[in-house]
GROMACS .gro file of N, CA and C in nm:
model
  468
    1GLU      N    1  -1.524  -0.458  -7.948
    1GLU     CA    2  -1.472  -0.565  -8.051
    1GLU      C    3  -1.321  -0.610  -7.999
    2LYS      N    4  -1.293  -0.676  -7.965
    2LYS     CA    5  -1.147  -0.743  -7.850
    2LYS      C    6  -1.016  -0.729  -7.937
    3PHE      N    7  -0.890  -0.697  -7.980
    3PHE     CA    8  -0.862  -0.764  -8.065
    3PHE      C    9  -0.734  -0.814  -7.948
    4PRO      N   10  -0.700  -0.942  -8.029
    4PRO     CA   11  -0.612  -1.055  -7.956
    4PRO      C   12  -0.508  -0.984  -7.831
    5LEU      N   13  -0.474  -0.905  -7.902
    5LEU     CA   14  -0.309  -0.894  -7.821
    5LEU      C   15  -0.325  -0.725  -7.756
    6LYS      N   16  -0.223  -0.750  -7.619
    6LYS     CA   17  -0.192  -0.577  -7.566
    6LYS      C   18  -0.136  -0.608  -7.611
    7MET      N   19  -0.084  -0.442  -7.653
    7MET     CA   20  -0.005  -0.327  -7.735
    7MET      C   21   0.038  -0.253  -7.581
    8VAL      N   22   0.118  -0.245  -7.581
    8VAL     CA   23   0.242  -0.067  -7.419
    8VAL      C   24   0.360  -0.059  -7.454
    9VAL      N   25   0.332   0.090  -7.475
    9VAL     CA   26   0.422   0.126  -7.521
    9VAL      C   27   0.574   0.115  -7.397
   10GLY      N   28   0.645   0.093  -7.465
   10GLY     CA   29   0.765   0.046  -7.326
   10GLY      C   30   0.940   0.138  -7.449
   11GLN      N   31   0.996   0.106  -7.290
   11GLN     CA   32   1.193   0.219  -7.386
   11GLN      C   33   1.233   0.128  -7.344
   12ILE      N   34   1.367   0.082  -7.397
   12ILE     CA   35   1.451  -0.028  -7.381
   12ILE      C   36   1.556  -0.003  -7.367
   13ASN      N   37   1.612  -0.053  -7.220
   13ASN     CA   38   1.697  -0.002  -7.132
   13ASN      C   39   1.779  -0.061  -7.134
   14SER      N   40   1.799  -0.126  -7.201
   14SER     CA   41   1.986  -0.210  -7.241
   14SER      C   42   1.906  -0.323  -7.330
   15VAL      N   43   2.087  -0.361  -7.402
   15VAL     CA   44   2.058  -0.419  -7.520
   15VAL      C   45   2.160  -0.452  -7.548
   16GLU      N   46   2.130  -0.626  -7.561
   16GLU     CA   47   2.301  -0.707  -7.531
   16GLU      C   48   2.276  -0.823  -7.668
   17ASP      N   49   2.379  -0.846  -7.632
   17ASP     CA   50   2.396  -1.033  -7.684
   17ASP      C   51   2.307  -1.128  -7.683
   18HIS      N   52   2.287  -1.205  -7.695
   18HIS     CA   53   2.220  -1.332  -7.656
   18HIS      C   54   2.358  -1.440  -7.679
   19PRO      N   55   2.333  -1.543  -7.536
   19PRO     CA   56   2.453  -1.525  -7.517
   19PRO      C   57   2.493  -1.674  -7.643
   20ASN      N   58   2.441  -1.679  -7.664
   20ASN     CA   59   2.356  -1.872  -7.718
   20ASN      C   60   2.335  -1.801  -7.890
   21ALA      N   61   2.266  -1.673  -7.915
   21ALA     CA   62   2.249  -1.720  -8.062
   21ALA      C   63   2.270  -1.522  -8.160
   22ASP      N   64   2.319  -1.554  -8.211
   22ASP     CA   65   2.412  -1.460  -8.358
   22ASP      C   66   2.282  -1.397  -8.368
   23SER      N   67   2.121  -1.425  -8.389
   23SER     CA   68   2.065  -1.259  -8.461
   23SER      C   69   2.010  -1.187  -8.298
   24LEU      N   70   2.006  -1.239  -8.237
   24LEU     CA   71   1.934  -1.198  -8.160
   24LEU      C   72   1.975  -1.166  -8.049
   25TYR      N   73   1.876  -1.005  -8.016
   25TYR     CA   74   1.889  -0.965  -7.896
   25TYR      C   75   1.824  -0.983  -7.698
   26LEU      N   76   1.955  -0.973  -7.637
   26LEU     CA   77   1.869  -1.002  -7.478
   26LEU      C   78   1.873  -0.792  -7.479
   27MET      N   79   1.689  -0.796  -7.494
   27MET     CA   80   1.681  -0.670  -7.427
   27MET      C   81   1.598  -0.631  -7.242
   28LYS      N   82   1.666  -0.560  -7.195
   28LYS     CA   83   1.567  -0.518  -7.074
   28LYS      C   84   1.423  -0.352  -7.178
   29VAL      N   85   1.356  -0.411  -7.103
   29VAL     CA   86   1.207  -0.308  -7.108
   29VAL      C   87   1.100  -0.262  -7.020
   30ASN      N   88   1.147  -0.149  -6.968
   30ASN     CA   89   1.096   0.006  -6.914
   30ASN      C   90   0.900  -0.034  -6.989
   31LEU      N   91   0.807  -0.177  -6.908
   31LEU     CA   92   0.691  -0.116  -6.964
   31LEU      C   93   0.537  -0.033  -6.814
   32GLY      N   94   0.627   0.024  -6.808
   32GLY     CA   95   0.528   0.088  -6.757
   32GLY      C   96   0.510   0.072  -6.568
   33GLU      N   97   0.516   0.143  -6.509
   33GLU     CA   98   0.444   0.075  -6.302
   33GLU      C   99   0.363  -0.026  -6.339
   34LYS      N  100   0.282  -0.065  -6.431
   34LYS     CA  101   0.187  -0.155  -6.396
   34LYS      C  102   0.211  -0.343  -6.427
   35ILE      N  103   0.288  -0.311  -6.531
   35ILE     CA  104   0.443  -0.401  -6.597
   35ILE      C  105   0.576  -0.468  -6.520
   36GLY      N  106   0.586  -0.307  -6.551
   36GLY     CA  107   0.782  -0.348  -6.483
   36GLY      C  108   0.888  -0.357  -6.621
   37ILE      N  109   0.934  -0.389  -6.538
   37ILE     CA  110   1.099  -0.381  -6.646
   37ILE      C  111   1.102  -0.583  -6.685
   38LYS      N  112   1.044  -0.589  -6.802
   38LYS     CA  113   1.064  -0.743  -6.895
   38LYS      C  114   1.192  -0.799  -7.002
   39GLN      N  115   1.271  -0.886  -6.949
   39GLN     CA  116   1.352  -0.930  -7.075
   39GLN      C  117   1.259  -0.941  -7.205
   40VAL      N  118   1.357  -0.899  -7.302
   40VAL     CA  119   1.262  -0.882  -7.401
   40VAL      C  120   1.410  -0.952  -7.567
   41ILE      N  121   1.348  -1.146  -7.616
   41ILE     CA  122   1.409  -1.136  -7.668
   41ILE      C  123   1.400  -1.077  -7.840
   42ALA      N  124   1.435  -1.042  -7.896
   42ALA     CA  125   1.415  -0.983  -8.016
   42ALA      C  126   1.533  -1.040  -8.200
   43GLY      N  127   1.479  -1.083  -8.271
   43GLY     CA  128   1.574  -1.100  -8.391
   43GLY      C  129   1.623  -0.988  -8.499
   44LEU      N  130   1.648  -0.889  -8.364
   44LEU     CA  131   1.744  -0.741  -8.488
   44LEU      C  132   1.828  -0.759  -8.503
   45LYS      N  133   1.916  -0.793  -8.515
   45LYS     CA  134   2.063  -0.840  -8.426
   45LYS      C  135   2.099  -0.784  -8.589
   46LYS      N  136   2.046  -0.864  -8.709
   46LYS     CA  137   2.130  -0.870  -8.823
   46LYS      C  138   2.066  -0.658  -8.858
   47ASP      N  139   1.999  -0.655  -8.824
   47ASP     CA  140   1.897  -0.485  -8.916
   47ASP      C  141   1.929  -0.372  -8.806
   48LEU      N  142   1.927  -0.425  -8.698
   48LEU     CA  143   1.934  -0.300  -8.635
   48LEU      C  144   2.024  -0.276  -8.513
   49ASP      N  145   2.164  -0.183  -8.512
   49ASP     CA  146   2.245  -0.105  -8.366
   49ASP      C  147   2.189  -0.066  -8.272
   50PRO      N  148   2.243  -0.183  -8.212
   50PRO     CA  149   2.194  -0.130  -8.017
   50PRO      C  150   2.214   0.015  -8.012
   51SER      N  151   2.285   0.059  -8.032
   51SER     CA  152   2.285   0.232  -8.073
   51SER      C  153   2.135   0.308  -8.039
   52VAL      N  154   2.096   0.212  -8.194
   52VAL     CA  155   1.919   0.287  -8.249
   52VAL      C  156   1.764   0.244  -8.092
   53LEU      N  157   1.842   0.099  -8.079
   53LEU     CA  158   1.768   0.067  -7.977
   53LEU      C  159   1.794   0.143  -7.833
   54LEU      N  160   1.864   0.156  -7.814
   54LEU     CA  161   1.943   0.167  -7.658
   54LEU      C  162   1.761   0.331  -7.639
   55ASN      N  163   1.734   0.290  -7.563
   55ASN     CA  164   1.677   0.400  -7.482
   55ASN      C  165   1.569   0.439  -7.526
   56ARG      N  166   1.550   0.382  -7.659
   56ARG     CA  167   1.476   0.389  -7.732
   56ARG      C  168   1.310   0.332  -7.737
   57LYS      N  169   1.166   0.422  -7.738
   57LYS     CA  170   1.030   0.435  -7.705
   57LYS      C  171   0.993   0.330  -7.840
   58ALA      N  172   0.911   0.202  -7.821
   58ALA     CA  173   0.846   0.147  -7.923
   58ALA      C  174   0.749   0.054  -7.818
   59VAL      N  175   0.716  -0.036  -7.923
   59VAL     CA  176   0.557  -0.051  -7.907
   59VAL      C  177   0.581  -0.264  -7.897
   60PHE      N  178   0.528  -0.261  -7.762
   60PHE     CA  179   0.527  -0.426  -7.697
   60PHE      C  180   0.411  -0.506  -7.700
   61CYS      N  181   0.415  -0.605  -7.757
   61CYS     CA  182   0.319  -0.667  -7.711
   61CYS      C  183   0.355  -0.769  -7.552
   62VAL      N  184   0.241  -0.778  -7.506
   62VAL     CA  185   0.284  -0.814  -7.369
   62VAL      C  186   0.203  -0.947  -7.310
   63ASN      N  187   0.064  -0.964  -7.356
   63ASN     CA  188   0.014  -1.042  -7.307
   63ASN      C  189   0.076  -1.194  -7.386
   64MET      N  190   0.237  -1.207  -7.429
   64MET     CA  191   0.201  -1.359  -7.498
   64MET      C  192   0.274  -1.467  -7.431
   65LYS      N  193   0.246  -1.583  -7.389
   65LYS     CA  194   0.294  -1.686  -7.307
   65LYS      C  195   0.444  -1.685  -7.320
   66PRO      N  196   0.596  -1.614  -7.187
   66PRO     CA  197   0.718  -1.640  -7.202
   66PRO      C  198   0.678  -1.774  -7.279
   67ALA      N  199   0.838  -1.752  -7.322
   67ALA     CA  200   0.891  -1.789  -7.420
   67ALA      C  201   1.088  -1.856  -7.385
   68LYS      N  202   1.112  -1.930  -7.398
   68LYS     CA  203   1.258  -1.981  -7.374
   68LYS      C  204   1.281  -1.958  -7.516
   69LEU      N  205   1.297  -1.906  -7.512
   69LEU     CA  206   1.465  -1.863  -7.688
   69LEU      C  207   1.595  -1.896  -7.604
   70ARG      N  208   1.666  -1.998  -7.656
   70ARG     CA  209   1.737  -2.064  -7.641
   70ARG      C  210   1.829  -2.079  -7.520
   71GLY      N  211   1.761  -2.083  -7.431
   71GLY     CA  212   1.794  -2.091  -7.236
   71GLY      C  213   1.813  -1.965  -7.175
   72GLU      N  214   1.672  -1.878  -7.223
   72GLU     CA  215   1.668  -1.758  -7.225
   72GLU      C  216   1.522  -1.637  -7.263
   73LEU      N  217   1.466  -1.674  -7.157
   73LEU     CA  218   1.402  -1.610  -7.154
   73LEU      C  219   1.338  -1.486  -7.170
   74SER      N  220   1.196  -1.483  -7.244
   74SER     CA  221   1.094  -1.349  -7.408
   74SER      C  222   1.023  -1.342  -7.279
   75GLU      N  223   1.035  -1.267  -7.157
   75GLU     CA  224   0.872  -1.218  -7.055
   75GLU      C  225   0.763  -1.141  -7.232
   76ALA      N  226   0.830  -1.019  -7.320
   76ALA     CA  227   0.718  -0.989  -7.426
   76ALA      C  228   0.792  -0.959  -7.509
   77MET      N  229   0.733  -0.889  -7.654
   77MET     CA  230   0.771  -0.915  -7.771
   77MET      C  231   0.765  -0.770  -7.855
   78VAL      N  232   0.893  -0.705  -7.861
   78VAL     CA  233   0.863  -0.601  -7.972
   78VAL      C  234   0.801  -0.606  -8.153
   79PHE      N  235   0.738  -0.483  -8.191
   79PHE     CA  236   0.649  -0.520  -8.291
   79PHE      C  237   0.778  -0.477  -8.390
   80ALA      N  238   0.782  -0.503  -8.551
   80ALA     CA  239   0.857  -0.487  -8.640
   80ALA      C  240   0.778  -0.470  -8.747
   81ALA      N  241   0.819  -0.376  -8.877
   81ALA     CA  242   0.796  -0.400  -8.957
   81ALA      C  243   0.899  -0.411  -9.072
   82ASP      N  244   0.885  -0.600  -9.161
   82ASP     CA  245   1.095  -0.585  -9.210
   82ASP      C  246   1.018  -0.636  -9.367
   83ASP      N  247   1.046  -0.584  -9.439
   83ASP     CA  248   0.996  -0.553  -9.592
   83ASP      C  249   1.143  -0.627  -9.680
   84HIS      N  250   1.233  -0.699  -9.581
   84HIS     CA  251   1.295  -0.814  -9.647
   84HIS      C  252   1.418  -0.768  -9.626
   85LYS      N  253   1.440  -0.622  -9.650
   85LYS     CA  254   1.553  -0.498  -9.742
   85LYS      C  255   1.572  -0.386  -9.589
   86ASN      N  256   1.454  -0.389  -9.557
   86ASN     CA  257   1.484  -0.262  -9.408
   86ASN      C  258   1.425  -0.317  -9.288
   87VAL      N  259   1.484  -0.257  -9.191
   87VAL     CA  260   1.340  -0.369  -9.080
   87VAL      C  261   1.346  -0.133  -9.040
   88ALA      N  262   1.208  -0.204  -8.898
   88ALA     CA  263   1.222  -0.091  -8.874
   88ALA      C  264   1.014  -0.115  -8.763
   89LEU      N  265   1.123   0.008  -8.642
   89LEU     CA  266   1.042  -0.002  -8.596
   89LEU      C  267   0.973   0.057  -8.566
   90LEU      N  268   0.827   0.097  -8.445
   90LEU     CA  269   0.690   0.197  -8.440
   90LEU      C  270   0.705   0.290  -8.401
   91ASP      N  271   0.728   0.366  -8.435
   91ASP     CA  272   0.725   0.424  -8.297
   91ASP      C  273   0.627   0.557  -8.286
   92VAL      N  274   0.674   0.646  -8.115
   92VAL     CA  275   0.585   0.620  -8.045
   92VAL      C  276   0.590   0.740  -7.968
   93GLU      N  277   0.719   0.824  -7.976
   93GLU     CA  278   0.782   0.926  -7.904
   93GLU      C  279   0.703   1.005  -7.795
   94LYS      N  280   0.594   1.013  -7.815
   94LYS     CA  281   0.474   1.137  -7.753
   94LYS      C  282   0.452   1.051  -7.679
   95SER      N  283   0.463   0.950  -7.680
   95SER     CA  284   0.356   0.860  -7.560
   95SER      C  285   0.464   0.844  -7.502
   96ASN      N  286   0.392   0.780  -7.336
   96ASN     CA  287   0.435   0.755  -7.257
   96ASN      C  288   0.477   0.577  -7.205
   97ILE      N  289   0.557   0.588  -7.148
   97ILE     CA  290   0.604   0.447  -7.112
   97ILE      C  291   0.507   0.414  -7.104
   98GLY      N  292   0.434   0.290  -7.052
   98GLY     CA  293   0.339   0.213  -7.002
   98GLY      C  294   0.180   0.245  -7.072
   99ASP      N  295   0.187   0.319  -7.128
   99ASP     CA  296   0.071   0.348  -7.165
   99ASP      C  297   0.021   0.267  -7.342
  100GLU      N  298  -0.155   0.276  -7.308
  100GLU     CA  299  -0.205   0.099  -7.340
  100GLU      C  300  -0.208   0.127  -7.539
  101VAL      N  301  -0.204   0.088  -7.621
  101VAL     CA  302  -0.153   0.093  -7.834
  101VAL      C  303  -0.285   0.048  -7.876
  102CYS      N  304  -0.342   0.108  -7.921
  102CYS     CA  305  -0.484  -0.042  -7.946
  102CYS      C  306  -0.569   0.040  -8.092
  103PHE      N  307  -0.587  -0.032  -8.158
  103PHE     CA  308  -0.647  -0.020  -8.302
  103PHE      C  309  -0.820   0.040  -8.299
  104GLN      N  310  -0.835   0.165  -8.376
  104GLN     CA  311  -0.938   0.259  -8.424
  104GLN      C  312  -1.086   0.119  -8.318
  105GLY      N  313  -1.166   0.150  -8.211
  105GLY     CA  314  -1.250   0.085  -8.138
  105GLY      C  315  -1.280  -0.018  -8.107
  106MET      N  316  -1.113  -0.081  -8.123
  106MET     CA  317  -1.114  -0.214  -8.044
  106MET      C  318  -1.076  -0.177  -7.876
  107GLU      N  319  -1.008  -0.326  -7.801
  107GLU     CA  320  -1.025  -0.289  -7.748
  107GLU      C  321  -0.934  -0.461  -7.745
  108ASN      N  322  -0.773  -0.336  -7.628
  108ASN     CA  323  -0.717  -0.492  -7.601
  108ASN      C  324  -0.717  -0.577  -7.521
  109ASN      N  325  -0.706  -0.690  -7.578
  109ASN     CA  326  -0.683  -0.800  -7.493
  109ASN      C  327  -0.644  -0.848  -7.335
  110SER      N  328  -0.666  -0.911  -7.242
  110SER     CA  329  -0.531  -0.942  -7.175
  110SER      C  330  -0.488  -1.082  -7.157
  111ALA      N  331  -0.594  -1.138  -7.209
  111ALA     CA  332  -0.552  -1.294  -7.204
  111ALA      C  333  -0.415  -1.330  -7.287
  112GLU      N  334  -0.393  -1.469  -7.182
  112GLU     CA  335  -0.237  -1.512  -7.255
  112GLU      C  336  -0.255  -1.554  -7.434
  113VAL      N  337  -0.175  -1.504  -7.518
  113VAL     CA  338  -0.144  -1.558  -7.620
  113VAL      C  339  -0.071  -1.649  -7.674
  114THR      N  340  -0.063  -1.750  -7.717
  114THR     CA  341   0.065  -1.810  -7.817
  114THR      C  342   0.119  -1.758  -7.982
  115PHE      N  343   0.267  -1.765  -7.936
  115PHE     CA  344   0.320  -1.754  -8.094
  115PHE      C  345   0.206  -1.771  -8.189
  116ASP      N  346   0.123  -1.864  -8.243
  116ASP     CA  347   0.108  -1.931  -8.348
  116ASP      C  348  -0.020  -1.847  -8.351
  117GLN      N  349  -0.049  -1.798  -8.238
  117GLN     CA  350  -0.122  -1.725  -8.237
  117GLN      C  351  -0.167  -1.538  -8.253
  118PHE      N  352  -0.047  -1.499  -8.223
  118PHE     CA  353   0.057  -1.423  -8.285
  118PHE      C  354   0.039  -1.343  -8.373
  119GLN      N  355   0.143  -1.530  -8.463
  119GLN     CA  356   0.146  -1.466  -8.609
  119GLN      C  357   0.009  -1.437  -8.679
  120LYS      N  358  -0.084  -1.521  -8.674
  120LYS     CA  359  -0.177  -1.533  -8.816
  120LYS      C  360  -0.272  -1.419  -8.798
  121ILE      N  361  -0.182  -1.258  -8.677
  121ILE     CA  362  -0.277  -1.130  -8.691
  121ILE      C  363  -0.184  -1.053  -8.825
  122LYS      N  364  -0.278  -0.987  -8.874
  122LYS     CA  365  -0.201  -0.945  -9.004
  122LYS      C  366  -0.224  -0.802  -9.028
  123MET      N  367  -0.078  -0.740  -8.958
  123MET     CA  368  -0.072  -0.608  -8.930
  123MET      C  369  -0.034  -0.507  -9.083
  124VAL      N  370  -0.072  -0.461  -9.092
  124VAL     CA  371   0.030  -0.314  -9.189
  124VAL      C  372   0.069  -0.210  -9.201
  125VAL      N  373   0.178  -0.176  -9.298
  125VAL     CA  374   0.168  -0.031  -9.299
  125VAL      C  375   0.141   0.009  -9.406
  126LYS      N  376   0.024   0.116  -9.435
  126LYS     CA  377   0.010   0.218  -9.513
  126LYS      C  378  -0.071   0.298  -9.464
  127SER      N  379   0.067   0.341  -9.638
  127SER     CA  380   0.073   0.534  -9.571
  127SER      C  381   0.155   0.580  -9.479
  128GLY      N  382   0.264   0.471  -9.352
  128GLY     CA  383   0.352   0.507  -9.344
  128GLY      C  384   0.280   0.490  -9.151
  129LEU      N  385   0.175   0.441  -9.146
  129LEU     CA  386   0.042   0.383  -9.005
  129LEU      C  387   0.083   0.208  -9.080
  130VAL      N  388  -0.045   0.194  -8.907
  130VAL     CA  389   0.026   0.023  -8.891
  130VAL      C  390  -0.170   0.091  -8.876
  131TYR      N  391  -0.199  -0.119  -8.978
  131TYR     CA  392  -0.294  -0.125  -8.989
  131TYR      C  393  -0.324  -0.220  -9.002
  132PHE      N  394  -0.515  -0.263  -8.888
  132PHE     CA  395  -0.517  -0.369  -8.906
  132PHE      C  396  -0.649  -0.391  -8.922
  133ASP      N  397  -0.720  -0.464  -9.015
  133ASP     CA  398  -0.865  -0.441  -9.063
  133ASP      C  399  -0.931  -0.291  -9.065
  134ASN      N  400  -0.803  -0.247  -9.156
  134ASN     CA  401  -0.912  -0.066  -9.209
  134ASN      C  402  -0.847  -0.029  -9.085
  135LYS      N  403  -0.817  -0.040  -8.964
  135LYS     CA  404  -0.854  -0.011  -8.818
  135LYS      C  405  -0.662   0.098  -8.752
  136LYS      N  406  -0.740   0.271  -8.802
  136LYS     CA  407  -0.583   0.271  -8.730
  136LYS      C  408  -0.508   0.248  -8.618
  137LEU      N  409  -0.322   0.227  -8.559
  137LEU     CA  410  -0.310   0.205  -8.462
  137LEU      C  411  -0.305   0.376  -8.386
  138SER      N  412  -0.316   0.343  -8.281
  138SER     CA  413  -0.295   0.482  -8.203
  138SER      C  414  -0.277   0.475  -8.077
  139SER      N  415  -0.222   0.555  -7.968
  139SER     CA  416  -0.220   0.582  -7.863
  139SER      C  417  -0.324   0.677  -7.825
  140LYS      N  418  -0.322   0.737  -7.713
  140LYS     CA  419  -0.383   0.817  -7.651
  140LYS      C  420  -0.317   0.989  -7.732
  141VAL      N  421  -0.221   0.968  -7.770
  141VAL     CA  422  -0.195   1.086  -7.758
  141VAL      C  423  -0.129   1.061  -7.966
  142GLU      N  424  -0.088   0.968  -8.048
  142GLU     CA  425  -0.059   1.034  -8.130
  142GLU      C  426  -0.073   0.848  -8.185
  143ASP      N  427  -0.104   0.925  -8.326
  143ASP     CA  428  -0.129   0.813  -8.386
  143ASP      C  429   0.062   0.690  -8.423
  144ILE      N  430   0.000   0.598  -8.467
  144ILE     CA  431   0.189   0.508  -8.460
  144ILE      C  432   0.208   0.476  -8.601
  145LYS      N  433   0.333   0.586  -8.658
  145LYS     CA  434   0.381   0.602  -8.741
  145LYS      C  435   0.518   0.494  -8.787
  146VAL      N  436   0.550   0.456  -8.882
  146VAL     CA  437   0.651   0.360  -8.908
  146VAL      C  438   0.710   0.402  -9.046
  147THR      N  439   0.865   0.427  -9.055
  147THR     CA  440   0.954   0.512  -9.121
  147THR      C  441   1.031   0.417  -9.184
  148GLY      N  442   1.080   0.458  -9.307
  148GLY     CA  443   1.213   0.319  -9.278
  148GLY      C  444   1.137   0.218  -9.439
  149VAL      N  445   1.054   0.167  -9.444
  149VAL     CA  446   0.913   0.098  -9.506
  149VAL      C  447   0.889   0.122  -9.556
  150MET      N  448   0.897  -0.084  -9.737
  150MET     CA  449   0.805   0.003  -9.812
  150MET      C  450   0.641  -0.039  -9.737
  151GLU      N  451   0.534   0.067  -9.783
  151GLU     CA  452   0.407   0.010  -9.831
  151GLU      C  453   0.337  -0.142  -9.822
  152GLY      N  454   0.291  -0.114  -9.735
  152GLY     CA  455   0.208  -0.281  -9.726
  152GLY      C  456   0.305  -0.358  -9.687
  153THR      N  457   0.406  -0.392  -9.613
  153THR     CA  458   0.474  -0.500  -9.519
  153THR      C  459   0.393  -0.516  -9.383
  154ARG      N  460   0.439  -0.654  -9.334
  154ARG     CA  461   0.364  -0.611  -9.262
  154ARG      C  462   0.402  -0.608  -9.114
  155VAL      N  463   0.367  -0.603  -9.035
  155VAL     CA  464   0.411  -0.562  -8.891
  155VAL      C  465   0.445  -0.701  -8.784
  156TYR      N  466   0.529  -0.716  -8.722
  156TYR     CA  467   0.537  -0.898  -8.625
  156TYR      C  468   0.584  -0.849  -8.518
   0.00000   0.00000   0.00000
């Protein structure tokens, strides 16, 4: 069974303010040897300080159609859980940069997806883990955890 997204562990190498948008960061992310360094635009500025993001590993969607956001190119997307009070990235500290992250029994898809298709996919936090259709999200070495958000929070 194919999951529509290709999800990969990346490490945030730099975090800067977006020159034309108050709520956005421009991040350079190392997604491993195959994919390399990509620019990711993330609407995390109101919730997460750059110091929390810098050098941190997180899970990224790498088959989104690249899009210009306020004049800057975003080549991938960072996954985060947002319960309208707190925002949390997904924890993948034990995993290696470039490792794929998959839902149980499902293969990632590498075909390009649009933002609209991406938004229809319902991933949720249950007991501190991430689920899609009752399938758990894991890398090769660990289940993907999320802390600091309420049960049932959506992951985008």
